[in-house]
Short mmCIF file of C-alpha atoms and ligand atoms in Angstrom, two decimals:
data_model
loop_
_atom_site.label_atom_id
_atom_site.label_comp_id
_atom_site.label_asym_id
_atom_site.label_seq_id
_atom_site.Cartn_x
_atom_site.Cartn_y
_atom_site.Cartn_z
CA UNK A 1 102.43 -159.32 -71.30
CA UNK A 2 103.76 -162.12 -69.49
CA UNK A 3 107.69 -162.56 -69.46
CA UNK A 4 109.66 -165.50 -71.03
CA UNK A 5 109.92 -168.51 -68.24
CA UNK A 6 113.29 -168.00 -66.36
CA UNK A 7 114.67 -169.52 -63.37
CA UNK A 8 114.81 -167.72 -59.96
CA UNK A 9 117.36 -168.05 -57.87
CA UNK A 10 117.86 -165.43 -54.16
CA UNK A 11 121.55 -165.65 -52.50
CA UNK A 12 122.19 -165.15 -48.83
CA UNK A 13 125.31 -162.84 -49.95
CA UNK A 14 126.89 -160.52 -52.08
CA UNK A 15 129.84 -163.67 -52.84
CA UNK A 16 127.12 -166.02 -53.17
CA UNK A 17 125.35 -163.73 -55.96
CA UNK A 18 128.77 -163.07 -57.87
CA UNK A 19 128.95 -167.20 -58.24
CA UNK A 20 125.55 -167.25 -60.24
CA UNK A 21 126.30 -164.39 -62.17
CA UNK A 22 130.02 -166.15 -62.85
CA UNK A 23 128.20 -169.78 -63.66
CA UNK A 24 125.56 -168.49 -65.87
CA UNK A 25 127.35 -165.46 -67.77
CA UNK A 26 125.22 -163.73 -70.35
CA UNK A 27 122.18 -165.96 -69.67
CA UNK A 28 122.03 -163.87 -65.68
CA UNK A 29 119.92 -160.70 -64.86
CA UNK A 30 120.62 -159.20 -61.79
CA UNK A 31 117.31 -158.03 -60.07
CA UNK A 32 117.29 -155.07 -57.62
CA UNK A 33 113.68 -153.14 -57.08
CA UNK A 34 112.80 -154.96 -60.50
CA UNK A 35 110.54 -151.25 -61.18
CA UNK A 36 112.86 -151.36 -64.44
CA UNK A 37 113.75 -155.20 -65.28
CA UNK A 38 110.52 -156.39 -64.76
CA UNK A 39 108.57 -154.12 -67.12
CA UNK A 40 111.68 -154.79 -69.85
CA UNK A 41 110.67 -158.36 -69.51
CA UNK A 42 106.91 -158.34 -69.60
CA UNK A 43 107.88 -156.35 -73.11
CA UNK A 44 110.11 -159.59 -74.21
CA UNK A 45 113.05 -157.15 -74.44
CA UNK A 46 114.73 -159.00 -72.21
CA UNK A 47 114.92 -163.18 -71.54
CA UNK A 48 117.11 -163.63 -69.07
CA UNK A 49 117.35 -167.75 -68.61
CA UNK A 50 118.16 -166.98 -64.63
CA UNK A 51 117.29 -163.85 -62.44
CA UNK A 52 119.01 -163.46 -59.43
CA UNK A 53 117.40 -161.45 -56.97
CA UNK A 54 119.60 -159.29 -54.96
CA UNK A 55 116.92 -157.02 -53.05
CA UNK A 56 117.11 -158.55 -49.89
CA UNK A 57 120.65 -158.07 -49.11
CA UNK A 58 121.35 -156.15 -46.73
CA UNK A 59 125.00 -155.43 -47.27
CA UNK A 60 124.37 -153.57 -50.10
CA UNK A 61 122.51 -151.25 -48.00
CA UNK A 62 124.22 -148.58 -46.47
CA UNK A 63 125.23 -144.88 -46.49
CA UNK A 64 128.39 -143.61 -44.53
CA UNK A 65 131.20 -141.57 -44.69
CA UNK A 66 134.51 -143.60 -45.57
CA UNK A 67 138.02 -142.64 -45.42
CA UNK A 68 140.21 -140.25 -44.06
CA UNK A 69 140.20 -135.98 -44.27
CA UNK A 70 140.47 -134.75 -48.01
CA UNK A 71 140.19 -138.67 -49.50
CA UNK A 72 136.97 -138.74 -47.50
CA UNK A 73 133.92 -139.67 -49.47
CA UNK A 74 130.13 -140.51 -49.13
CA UNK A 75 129.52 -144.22 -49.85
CA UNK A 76 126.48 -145.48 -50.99
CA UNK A 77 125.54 -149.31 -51.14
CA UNK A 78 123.92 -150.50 -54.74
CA UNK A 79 120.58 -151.76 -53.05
CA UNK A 80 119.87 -148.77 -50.80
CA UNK A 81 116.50 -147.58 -52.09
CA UNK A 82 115.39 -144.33 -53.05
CA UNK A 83 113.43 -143.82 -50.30
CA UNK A 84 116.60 -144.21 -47.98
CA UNK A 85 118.28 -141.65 -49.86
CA UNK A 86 115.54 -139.06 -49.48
CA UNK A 87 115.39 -139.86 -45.35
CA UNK A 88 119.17 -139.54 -44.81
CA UNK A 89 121.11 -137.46 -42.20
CA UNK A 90 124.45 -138.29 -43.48
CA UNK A 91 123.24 -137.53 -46.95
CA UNK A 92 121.47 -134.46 -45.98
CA UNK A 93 124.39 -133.73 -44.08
CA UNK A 94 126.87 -134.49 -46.88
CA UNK A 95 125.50 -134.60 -50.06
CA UNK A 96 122.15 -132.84 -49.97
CA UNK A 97 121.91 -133.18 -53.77
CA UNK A 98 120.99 -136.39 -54.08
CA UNK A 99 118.41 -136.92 -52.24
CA UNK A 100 116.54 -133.98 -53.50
CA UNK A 101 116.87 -135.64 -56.69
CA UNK A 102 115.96 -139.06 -55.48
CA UNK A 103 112.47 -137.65 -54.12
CA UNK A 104 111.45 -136.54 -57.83
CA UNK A 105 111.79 -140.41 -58.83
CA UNK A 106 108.46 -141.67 -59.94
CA UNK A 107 106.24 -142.09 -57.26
CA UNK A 108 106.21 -143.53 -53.53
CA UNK A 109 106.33 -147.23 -54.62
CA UNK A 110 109.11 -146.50 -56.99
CA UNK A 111 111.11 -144.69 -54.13
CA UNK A 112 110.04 -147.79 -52.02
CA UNK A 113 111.59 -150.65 -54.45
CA UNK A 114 114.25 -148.87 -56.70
CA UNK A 115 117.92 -148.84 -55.65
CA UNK A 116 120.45 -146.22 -56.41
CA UNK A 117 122.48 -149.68 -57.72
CA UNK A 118 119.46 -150.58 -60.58
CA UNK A 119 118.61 -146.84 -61.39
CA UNK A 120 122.80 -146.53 -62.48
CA UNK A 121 122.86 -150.06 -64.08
CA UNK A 122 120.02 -149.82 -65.85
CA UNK A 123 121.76 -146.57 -67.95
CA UNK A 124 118.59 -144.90 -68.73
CA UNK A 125 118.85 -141.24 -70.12
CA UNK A 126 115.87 -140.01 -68.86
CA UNK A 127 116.75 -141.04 -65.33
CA UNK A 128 117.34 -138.56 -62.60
CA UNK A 129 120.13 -140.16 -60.43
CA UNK A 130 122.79 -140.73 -62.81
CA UNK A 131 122.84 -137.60 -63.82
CA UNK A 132 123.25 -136.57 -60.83
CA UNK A 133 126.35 -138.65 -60.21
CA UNK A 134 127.71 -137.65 -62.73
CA UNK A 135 127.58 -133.81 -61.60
CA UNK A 136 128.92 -134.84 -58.54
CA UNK A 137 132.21 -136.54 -60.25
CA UNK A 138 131.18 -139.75 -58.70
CA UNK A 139 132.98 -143.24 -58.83
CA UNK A 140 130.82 -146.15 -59.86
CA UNK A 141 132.29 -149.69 -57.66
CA UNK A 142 132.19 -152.79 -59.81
CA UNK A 143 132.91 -156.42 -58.08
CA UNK A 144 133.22 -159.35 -59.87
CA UNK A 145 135.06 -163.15 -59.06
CA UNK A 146 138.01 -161.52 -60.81
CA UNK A 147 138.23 -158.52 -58.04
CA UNK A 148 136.74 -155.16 -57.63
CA UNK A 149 137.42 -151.61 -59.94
CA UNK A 150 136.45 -148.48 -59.70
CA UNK A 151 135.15 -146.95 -62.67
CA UNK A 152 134.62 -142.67 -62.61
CA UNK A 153 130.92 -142.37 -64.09
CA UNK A 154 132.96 -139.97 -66.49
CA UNK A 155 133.96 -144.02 -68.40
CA UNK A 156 131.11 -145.45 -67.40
CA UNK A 157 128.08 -145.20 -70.08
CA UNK A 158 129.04 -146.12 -73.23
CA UNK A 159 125.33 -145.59 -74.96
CA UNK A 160 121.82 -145.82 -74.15
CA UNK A 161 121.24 -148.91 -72.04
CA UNK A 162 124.49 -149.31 -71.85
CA UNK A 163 127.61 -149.02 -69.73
CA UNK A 164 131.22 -150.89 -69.58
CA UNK A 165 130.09 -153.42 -66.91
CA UNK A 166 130.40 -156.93 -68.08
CA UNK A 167 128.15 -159.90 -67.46
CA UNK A 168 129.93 -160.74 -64.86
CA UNK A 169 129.94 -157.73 -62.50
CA UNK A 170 127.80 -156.51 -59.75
CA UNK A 171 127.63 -152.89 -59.10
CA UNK A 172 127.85 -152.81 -55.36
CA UNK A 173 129.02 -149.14 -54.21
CA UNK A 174 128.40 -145.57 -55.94
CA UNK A 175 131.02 -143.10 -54.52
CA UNK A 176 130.69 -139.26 -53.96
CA UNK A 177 132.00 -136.36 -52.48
CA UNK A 178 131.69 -134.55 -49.19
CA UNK A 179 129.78 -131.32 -50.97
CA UNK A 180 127.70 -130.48 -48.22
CA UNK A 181 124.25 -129.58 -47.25
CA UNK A 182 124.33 -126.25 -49.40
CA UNK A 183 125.13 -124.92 -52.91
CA UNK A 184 122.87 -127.01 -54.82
CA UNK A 185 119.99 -127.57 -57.15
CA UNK A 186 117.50 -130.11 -58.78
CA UNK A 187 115.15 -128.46 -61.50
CA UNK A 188 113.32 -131.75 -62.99
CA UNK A 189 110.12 -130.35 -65.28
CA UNK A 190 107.36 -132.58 -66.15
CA UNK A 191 104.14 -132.51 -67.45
CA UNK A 192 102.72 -134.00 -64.40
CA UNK A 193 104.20 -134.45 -60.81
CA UNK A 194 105.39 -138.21 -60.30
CA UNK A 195 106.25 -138.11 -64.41
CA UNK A 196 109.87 -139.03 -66.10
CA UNK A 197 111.84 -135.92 -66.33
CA UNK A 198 111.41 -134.49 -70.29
CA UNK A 199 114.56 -132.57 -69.15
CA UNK A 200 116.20 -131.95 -65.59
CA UNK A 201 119.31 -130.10 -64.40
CA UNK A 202 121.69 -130.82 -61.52
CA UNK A 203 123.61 -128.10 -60.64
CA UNK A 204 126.47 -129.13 -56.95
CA UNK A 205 129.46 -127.33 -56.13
CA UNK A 206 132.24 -129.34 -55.48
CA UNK A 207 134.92 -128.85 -52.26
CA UNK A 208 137.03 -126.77 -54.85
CA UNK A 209 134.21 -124.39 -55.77
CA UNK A 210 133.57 -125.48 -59.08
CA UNK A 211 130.44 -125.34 -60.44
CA UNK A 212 129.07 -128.62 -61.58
CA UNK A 213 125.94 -129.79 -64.09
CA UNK A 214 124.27 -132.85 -64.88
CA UNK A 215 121.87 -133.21 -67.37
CA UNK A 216 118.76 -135.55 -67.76
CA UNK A 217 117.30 -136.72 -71.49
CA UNK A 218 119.60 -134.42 -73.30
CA UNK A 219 121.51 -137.21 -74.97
CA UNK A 220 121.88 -141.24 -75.35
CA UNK A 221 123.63 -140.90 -71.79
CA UNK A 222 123.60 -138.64 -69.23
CA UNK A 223 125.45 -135.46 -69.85
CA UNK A 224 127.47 -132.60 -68.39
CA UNK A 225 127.00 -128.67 -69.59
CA UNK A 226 130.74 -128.35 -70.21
CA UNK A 227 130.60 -125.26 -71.91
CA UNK A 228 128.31 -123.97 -69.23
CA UNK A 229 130.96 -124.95 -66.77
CA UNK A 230 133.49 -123.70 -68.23
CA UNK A 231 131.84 -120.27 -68.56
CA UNK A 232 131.34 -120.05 -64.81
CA UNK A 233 135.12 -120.95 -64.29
CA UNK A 234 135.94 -117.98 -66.73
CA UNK A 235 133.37 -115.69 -64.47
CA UNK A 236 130.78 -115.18 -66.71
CA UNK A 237 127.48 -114.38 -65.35
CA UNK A 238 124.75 -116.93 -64.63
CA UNK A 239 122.39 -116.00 -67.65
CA UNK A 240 125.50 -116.64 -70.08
CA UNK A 241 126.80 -119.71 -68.60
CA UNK A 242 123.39 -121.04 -69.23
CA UNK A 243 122.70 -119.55 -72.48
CA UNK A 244 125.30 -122.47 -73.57
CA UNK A 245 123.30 -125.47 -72.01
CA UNK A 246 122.52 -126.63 -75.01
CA UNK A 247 126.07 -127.32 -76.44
CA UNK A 248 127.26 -130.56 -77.39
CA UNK A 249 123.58 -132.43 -76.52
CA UNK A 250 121.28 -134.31 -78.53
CA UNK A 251 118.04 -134.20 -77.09
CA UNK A 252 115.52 -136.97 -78.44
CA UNK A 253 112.28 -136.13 -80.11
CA UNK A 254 109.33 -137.99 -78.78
CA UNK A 255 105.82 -136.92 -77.64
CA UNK A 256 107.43 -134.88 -74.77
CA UNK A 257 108.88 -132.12 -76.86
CA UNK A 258 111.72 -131.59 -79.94
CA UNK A 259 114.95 -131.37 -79.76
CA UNK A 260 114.57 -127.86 -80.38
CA UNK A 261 111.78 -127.33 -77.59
CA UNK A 262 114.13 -129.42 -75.13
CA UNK A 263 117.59 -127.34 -76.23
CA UNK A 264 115.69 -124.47 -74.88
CA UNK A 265 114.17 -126.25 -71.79
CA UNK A 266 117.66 -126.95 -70.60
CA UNK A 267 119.07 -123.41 -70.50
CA UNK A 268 115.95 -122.22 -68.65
CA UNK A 269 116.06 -124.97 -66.29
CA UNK A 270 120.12 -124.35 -66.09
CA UNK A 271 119.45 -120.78 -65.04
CA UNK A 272 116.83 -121.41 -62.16
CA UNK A 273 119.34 -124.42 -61.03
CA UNK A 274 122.48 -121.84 -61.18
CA UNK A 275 120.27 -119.05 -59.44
CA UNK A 276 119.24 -121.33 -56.28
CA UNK A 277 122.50 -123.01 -56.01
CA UNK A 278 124.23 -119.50 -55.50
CA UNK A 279 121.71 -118.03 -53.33
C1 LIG B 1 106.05 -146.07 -62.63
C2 LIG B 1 107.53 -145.84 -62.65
C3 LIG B 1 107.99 -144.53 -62.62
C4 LIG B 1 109.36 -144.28 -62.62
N1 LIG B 1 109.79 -142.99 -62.60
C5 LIG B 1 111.11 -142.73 -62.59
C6 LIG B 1 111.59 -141.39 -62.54
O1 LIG B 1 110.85 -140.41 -62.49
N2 LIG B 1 112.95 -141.21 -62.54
C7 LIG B 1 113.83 -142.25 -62.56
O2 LIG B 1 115.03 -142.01 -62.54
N3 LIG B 1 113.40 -143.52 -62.59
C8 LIG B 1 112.08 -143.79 -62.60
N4 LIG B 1 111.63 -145.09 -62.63
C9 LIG B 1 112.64 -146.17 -62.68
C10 LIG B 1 112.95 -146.63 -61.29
O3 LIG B 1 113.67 -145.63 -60.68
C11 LIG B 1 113.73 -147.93 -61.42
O4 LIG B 1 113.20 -148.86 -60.55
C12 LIG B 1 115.18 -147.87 -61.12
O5 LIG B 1 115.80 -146.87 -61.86
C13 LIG B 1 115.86 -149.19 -61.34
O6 LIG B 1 116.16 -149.65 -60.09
P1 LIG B 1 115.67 -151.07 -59.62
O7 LIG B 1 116.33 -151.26 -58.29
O8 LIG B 1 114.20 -151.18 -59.71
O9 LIG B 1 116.41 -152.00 -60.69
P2 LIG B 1 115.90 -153.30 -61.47
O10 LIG B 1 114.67 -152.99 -62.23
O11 LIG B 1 115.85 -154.45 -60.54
O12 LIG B 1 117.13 -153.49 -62.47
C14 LIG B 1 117.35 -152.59 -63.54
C15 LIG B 1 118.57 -153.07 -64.35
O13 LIG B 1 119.77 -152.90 -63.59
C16 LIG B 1 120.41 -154.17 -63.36
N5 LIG B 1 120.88 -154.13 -61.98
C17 LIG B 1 120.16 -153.77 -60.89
N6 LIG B 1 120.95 -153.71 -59.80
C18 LIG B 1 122.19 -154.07 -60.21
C19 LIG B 1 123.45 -154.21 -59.55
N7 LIG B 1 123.59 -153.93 -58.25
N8 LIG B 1 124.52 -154.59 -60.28
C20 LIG B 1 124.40 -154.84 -61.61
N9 LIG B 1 123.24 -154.72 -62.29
C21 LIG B 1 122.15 -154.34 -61.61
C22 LIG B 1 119.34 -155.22 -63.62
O14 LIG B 1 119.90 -156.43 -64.05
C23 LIG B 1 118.52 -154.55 -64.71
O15 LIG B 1 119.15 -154.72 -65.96
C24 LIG B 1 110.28 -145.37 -62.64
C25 LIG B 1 109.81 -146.68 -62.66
C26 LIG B 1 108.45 -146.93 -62.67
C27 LIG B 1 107.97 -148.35 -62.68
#
């Protein structure tokens, strides 16, 4: 399919960018990697009247420790790619979760031209990094002509495809913390290697200890296994914090499995990630 006609526009700057999106409103896509928008448009799901193409700047490229001892955090510009996660010291380093998720995303053209800023934007459930983030307790950095906020991915889905950032906001910084290069896990299962994830589980520990998971296509957002969670806070064992996966999802049905098949996917897939992030 070919898209709707739009007009194009490319700013030299992150303040030049947030001026389109404030002069056109509603009628302005943002484009990042464009591996999600630009299929959405080809499908006439989306008409935006003006895309503004944000991929080439670099200031929203970046991954480095900010702040000071236990306010410390790992920042991460919106347009640093997938691939950049994966390749990462400081990430490696840091936060070795993410990109051991990021290298499951699609394939290595994806990796090349999605950003970390368009994967969370784009609020789909089946994707692997917000779920991620949202193991990890991350903060999601929204700038608009009006200022900057800083929304905890906890408030920041509202539904599928959706999210509370308004027309007029750029997402230009995901925030996470310091949890290291160990006590981790990514179990993403697919039918076939570079595939969408029919379920995945994230499993971090944070600087406290606690036991984190974030789960992929188990809902209309991404989810956490609360009752999981709170199981391994009460010291339960591994096999019966997982047992409780399940609770509080709604899985979809679709040619991928039931929501039956996929309720039991996710406490398998909980107990492997548990399991390797202890070991
Ligand atoms: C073949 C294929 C396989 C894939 N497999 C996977 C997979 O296995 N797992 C997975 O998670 N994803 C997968 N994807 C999706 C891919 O990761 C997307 O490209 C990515 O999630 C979106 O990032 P993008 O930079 O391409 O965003 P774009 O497509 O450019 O934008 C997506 C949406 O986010 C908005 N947006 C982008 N950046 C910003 C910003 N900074 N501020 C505000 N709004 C913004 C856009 O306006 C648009 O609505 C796949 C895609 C393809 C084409």
């Amino acid at each position: 399919m070919i898209p709707v006609g739009f007009e194009y526009e490319r700013p030299d700057s992150v303040a030049a960018a947030l001026a389109l999106l404030a002069e056109h409103g509603e009628g302005a896509t943002i484009l990042a990697g464009g591996h999600s928008l630009l299929p959405v448009m080809k499908l006439r799901l989306s008409a935006p009247e003006i895309v503004i193409d944000i991929g080439r700047l670099t200031e929203l490229n970046y991954i480095r420790v900010d702040g000071d001892g236990a306010d410390s955090h790992v920042a991460i510009g919106a347009g640093t790619r997938y691939r950049d996660l994966v390749i990462s010291d400081v990430l490696a380093a840091e936060c070795a979760l993410l990109p051991a998720v990021a290298r499951t995303v699609g394939d290595p053209q994806v990796r090349h031209r999605g950003t970390i800023g368009g994967g969370l934007a784009h609020g789909d459930p089946a994707a692997d990094i917000p779920a991620a983030v949202l193991a990890l307790d991350g903060e999601i950095v929204l700038r608009s002509p009006r200022g900057e906020r800083i929304v905890p991915i906890t408030e920041f889905y509202t539904g599928v495809f959706s999210s509370v950032k308004e027309p007029d906001e750029l997402l230009v910084e995901v925030r996470v913390p310091r949890t290291g290069a160990t006590g981790w896990a990514y179990e993403k299962f697919t039918r076939r290697s570079n595939d969408w994830a029919i379920v995945a589980v994230s499993v971090v520990t944070l600087p406290s200890g606690r036991r984190q998971l974030g789960l992929v296509n188990m809902g209309g957002t991404p989810l956490r296994a609360l009752a999981t969670e709170a199981a391994l806070e009460q010291g339960k064992s591994i096999e019966e914090a997982a047992a409780l996966a399940a609770e509080g999802t709604e899985p979809p049905a679709d040619n991928a499995g039931t929501p039956e098949y996929r309720r039991h996917l996710v406490t398998v897939l909980a107990k492997r990630a548990l399991k390797t992030a202890s070991a």
